[in-house]
Structure formats: structure tokens, C-alpha cells
Amino acid sequence: MTSNFLNGVTILTQEMIDDLPVCDIHVHLPGVISPNTAWDLGLRNKLISVERKENGEYICFSGPNSLSIEDPHEHYLDIFNRDFQLDANGQPQNLKYAIDFESFKSFDRIMATVQGHRNPPGGIQTKDDLLFVLYRYLEECIKQKIFYTELQQNIKIAYLLFPDENRENARKQLYLLFQEVVEKFQSYGVHLRFLHCFNKTKAAGESKSTHERTLEAALWLEEAKKIAPGVLVGIESAGHEKDQTGWPIHLKAGYDRVRELGLGCEAHGGEGIGVEHMLDVIKTLPITRVAHGFQAIEDSEAIEYLKDNKITLVMMPIINLNLGLCLHVKEKEGVYVPFAKTKGGEKVHFRKLEQHPFFELFKKHKLKITLGSDNPEFGGVSIKKTIYALAGLDSEYQLPENFDKLNAEEVVTLCLNGIEAIFGEEKLKTGYKKLLAHWIEKYQVNCSINLA
Ligand SMILES: [Zn+2]
């Protein structure tokens, strides 16, 4: 153990992080699909064909089945960078998604194609495809010691998975399928819950307005609560902040209804057009958690509001860096100072991890923050890799030597903030805290937790 007794903090090691029990409360279901899993889904659904030539080499091409004409990709293979190789067994090596540099739009398009429900058919087409994806995620949870996780998925996927059922029955089948999956995860000591997540913008390609779709979401969650209680535990909305059709006023009625049902409410905010939009999100919607929220740094009003209302920021710094970390700033004596756009700030992209507002919001402003992985296989990284990076232990995302990196005491705070903010049952909290207390004791971390 390396303890820095001078400051009373414990320096994190890779071993400690590997051994840490964690909660990952912000994960998009399609975001757990690695490029290789997406490839396997493409093969399963004949969107990709692989053939062995006479000389023994493998080649791939678009399969006999096509994507919908509405899909932004002409061929399923277009979701991948084409510089991969097929090995001696016909398996792709070094396969990556073709996400354009810092482009949320290209990321969103690929995710929708893999998920398959926006313009079917896509990567996921059957109940077995979904189980295939979920059980690969279970393996990952076990490996990473994820005690509790919330996966976000649009309930609408039910119509794709159960095409022979009427809509109500299809949704019912989905709730029961999710229940079965929750039980399977539980048998491995992983507590899984689901959130209904929908794209709040026009990109959803729906004729219904966002207002109508949020109310519909509340109805579905009420229905799910009756059929499979405790499985779908809250609501989430996503999509580009620029599109005004998805702004908070249109989400409010549905979110209020979900809150009345006693279910959890989270929304994305503060990752795109600026702190003004984030303030609108946190003031309009009855949320206890906001995803990302790093643009809070642009305005002290947002920081104070988050503190006063005990709202948890679920932060995912690495995916922000990968998809474009944008802040509004003013330049003062050669230094960028975060500043709201409406107060004269101008948009600047940041590319270094140490510039991410996470550090200041957490260490200086003491906001209630936890970490998530968002899309661990899809533009983002796993929760454990996120912690390595913030602790200065990841070679890909380096921090300057003298930088105040994340220490073990701070990681405990992030973990406790995470379990306190879950939408699942209260009783899970004690189970997790016991595991965390054990870790604290094992590594002689300088803090204690109240197990009550
Ligand atoms: Zn997200």
C-alpha cells in the first residue's frame, strides 16, 4: 500500500481499482455492444456475409439481408471502420465503429443502427439477439465487479422482438423477458435494473410529439410496474440538445407523472449547447440525477442549484473527451475561464483529461458526483477504465505528473454517491456498503462508512 500520510490520502493502484465493487448507474443498452458483438449480430441476421476464398483467405461483404431504406447507413458494414482484417478463422481483428471525430450525430446514427429499433431491421432483431447482448454484458459485469447497474433501453424494442403480438402484449412480453434477465444477473450477484430511455428529438423519427411520447413513456412504466415490479425503475431521455422539440418543457408532463408513480427520473443535460440548457433541464424536470452536466462549470447558479436540490451528477469524462468536450469560456490573461454563452462565453473544445470540469466540480465545488460508463463499448470506456484514467493510471488518457489525481478516499465518495442515487430498492444499498466497507478495510483507506 502506498499511503500519502502527509495529506491523509491513499494513492490508488490498479489492483485496488480492479478489486473495487462498483455501481454503474448510467449505461445505454446499445452502448454495451462492442464492435465484435455488433459484427456477430450482423452475421446472425445476415446483414454481413463472410466467405472463404480458394486461397484460404476470408472476405466479407454485405449479406443477403439489407438495412431499411430509412436507415442512415446504406449497408450494415458501413458502421465499421473499413481498415480491419479478417484472421485465419474469418474473425475481424481491430474492428472499430466508424464514429466521426467528435461527432455526436455519427455516434447516434451508428447506435440506432446497431440497436435496430429506429429504422428496423438493424443489429438486434430477435429476443435471442437481445439475450445474446445482455449475457455478454453480464460477463463484463462479473469481470468488473459491478454490484449494481441500470441499463437504458426504449420499451419500443418490444415491437421488434415480438412482431406477432399486438403492441400491448409485445410490451408485456418484454417486461417479462427483462424480469428473467434480472433474475439471471442476480444469480451471479449482479443487480440489474432497467430504465426506459427514449430519444427526445426529431431524430427518433416518430410522428408523435415529444410531449406525447413522454406521457406514453409514463404509461408504459406504470404498466411495467404492475406486470414486473421493480424491473423498470425509471425514465431517461436522450438526444441532441440543439433540437428544440426535445427541450424540457415538452418532457415535463410525462416526467411529473413518472415521479408520481414513485419511479426514478434522470435526464441528460449540460453536455452540449451550454449551461443555460442545463439550468432549464434541472429546474423544469423532477429529476434527482442529471447525466454529464459538466457545463455546470460555466455558471455558479447551476452549481448552487445542483447543491441546494441535492441533484447527483452522473459523469462520464472519457466519452465527453471522445465525442467532443465543449465549454463556453472567456479568455483572461491567456487562461480560459468557463463562462455562460449568454454572459459572453465562447465555445471552445477541450481535448485533455485534466481540462475536464469533473475535477473542479468534484474536488473544489464538492458536488454530489458519481461515475458512469454511458456507452462502455461505444465511444466511451468501461467504468473501471474511467477510474484508472482519473487516478492517472491509464496510458491512453494521461494526466500531468503534479496534477491532483483521484485518490482512494475520493473514489469511496464517488461510489457512495452512486449507490445513494440508484433507482432500485433501498435494501440494495446496505449490501453494497458492506462490500465497500470491506474494500476500505482491506486497503486501509482513510475513511469509514455508515452501514446503517
Ligand atoms: Zn447517456
Coordinates of N, CA and C in Angstrom, one line a residue, residues 131 134-135 138 149 175-194 228-233 425:
L131 N -30.9 -11.2 -25.8 CA -30.3 -12.0 -24.7 C -28.8 -12.2 -24.9
L134 N -27.2 -9.1 -23.8 CA -27.3 -8.9 -22.3 C -26.3 -9.9 -21.6
Y135 N -26.2 -11.1 -22.1 CA -25.4 -12.1 -21.3 C -23.9 -11.8 -21.6
L138 N -23.4 -9.3 -18.9 CA -23.2 -10.0 -17.6 C -21.8 -10.4 -17.4
T149 N -26.3 -2.2 -11.6 CA -26.2 -1.4 -12.8 C -27.6 -1.1 -13.4
Y175 N -41.4 -6.9 -20.7 CA -41.2 -6.7 -19.2 C -40.8 -8.1 -18.6
L176 N -41.5 -9.1 -19.1 CA -41.3 -10.5 -18.5 C -39.9 -11.0 -18.9
L177 N -39.5 -10.6 -20.1 CA -38.1 -11.0 -20.5 C -37.1 -10.3 -19.7
F178 N -37.3 -9.0 -19.4 CA -36.4 -8.2 -18.6 C -36.3 -8.8 -17.2
Q179 N -37.5 -9.3 -16.7 CA -37.5 -9.8 -15.4 C -36.7 -11.1 -15.3
E180 N -36.8 -11.9 -16.3 CA -36.0 -13.1 -16.4 C -34.5 -12.8 -16.4
V181 N -34.1 -11.8 -17.1 CA -32.7 -11.4 -17.2 C -32.2 -10.8 -15.9
V182 N -33.1 -10.1 -15.2 CA -32.7 -9.5 -13.9 C -32.4 -10.7 -12.9
E183 N -33.3 -11.7 -13.0 CA -33.1 -12.9 -12.1 C -31.8 -13.6 -12.5
K184 N -31.5 -13.7 -13.7 CA -30.3 -14.4 -14.2 C -29.0 -13.6 -13.6
F185 N -29.1 -12.3 -13.8 CA -27.9 -11.5 -13.3 C -27.8 -11.7 -11.8
Q186 N -28.9 -11.6 -11.1 CA -28.9 -11.7 -9.7 C -28.3 -13.0 -9.2
S187 N -28.5 -14.1 -10.0 CA -27.9 -15.4 -9.6 C -26.4 -15.3 -9.6
Y188 N -25.8 -14.3 -10.3 CA -24.4 -14.1 -10.4 C -24.0 -13.0 -9.4
G189 N -24.9 -12.5 -8.6 CA -24.5 -11.4 -7.7 C -24.5 -10.0 -8.3
V190 N -25.1 -9.9 -9.5 CA -25.1 -8.6 -10.2 C -26.6 -8.1 -10.2
H191 N -26.8 -6.9 -9.6 CA -28.1 -6.4 -9.5 C -28.4 -5.5 -10.7
L192 N -29.3 -5.9 -11.6 CA -29.6 -5.2 -12.8 C -31.0 -4.6 -12.7
R193 N -31.1 -3.4 -13.2 CA -32.4 -2.8 -13.3 C -32.4 -2.1 -14.7
F194 N -33.6 -1.8 -15.2 CA -33.7 -1.1 -16.5 C -34.4 0.3 -16.3
A228 N -44.2 -6.5 -14.0 CA -42.9 -7.0 -13.5 C -42.3 -5.9 -12.5
P229 N -42.9 -5.9 -11.3 CA -42.5 -4.8 -10.4 C -41.0 -4.8 -10.1
G230 N -40.4 -3.6 -10.0 CA -39.0 -3.4 -9.7 C -38.0 -3.8 -10.8
V231 N -38.5 -3.9 -12.0 CA -37.6 -4.3 -13.1 C -37.2 -3.0 -13.9
L232 N -38.3 -2.3 -14.3 CA -38.1 -1.0 -15.0 C -38.3 0.1 -13.9
V233 N -37.2 0.8 -13.5 CA -37.3 1.6 -12.3 C -37.2 3.1 -12.6
E425 N -34.2 -0.8 -5.3 CA -34.7 -0.8 -3.9 C -33.6 -0.4 -2.9

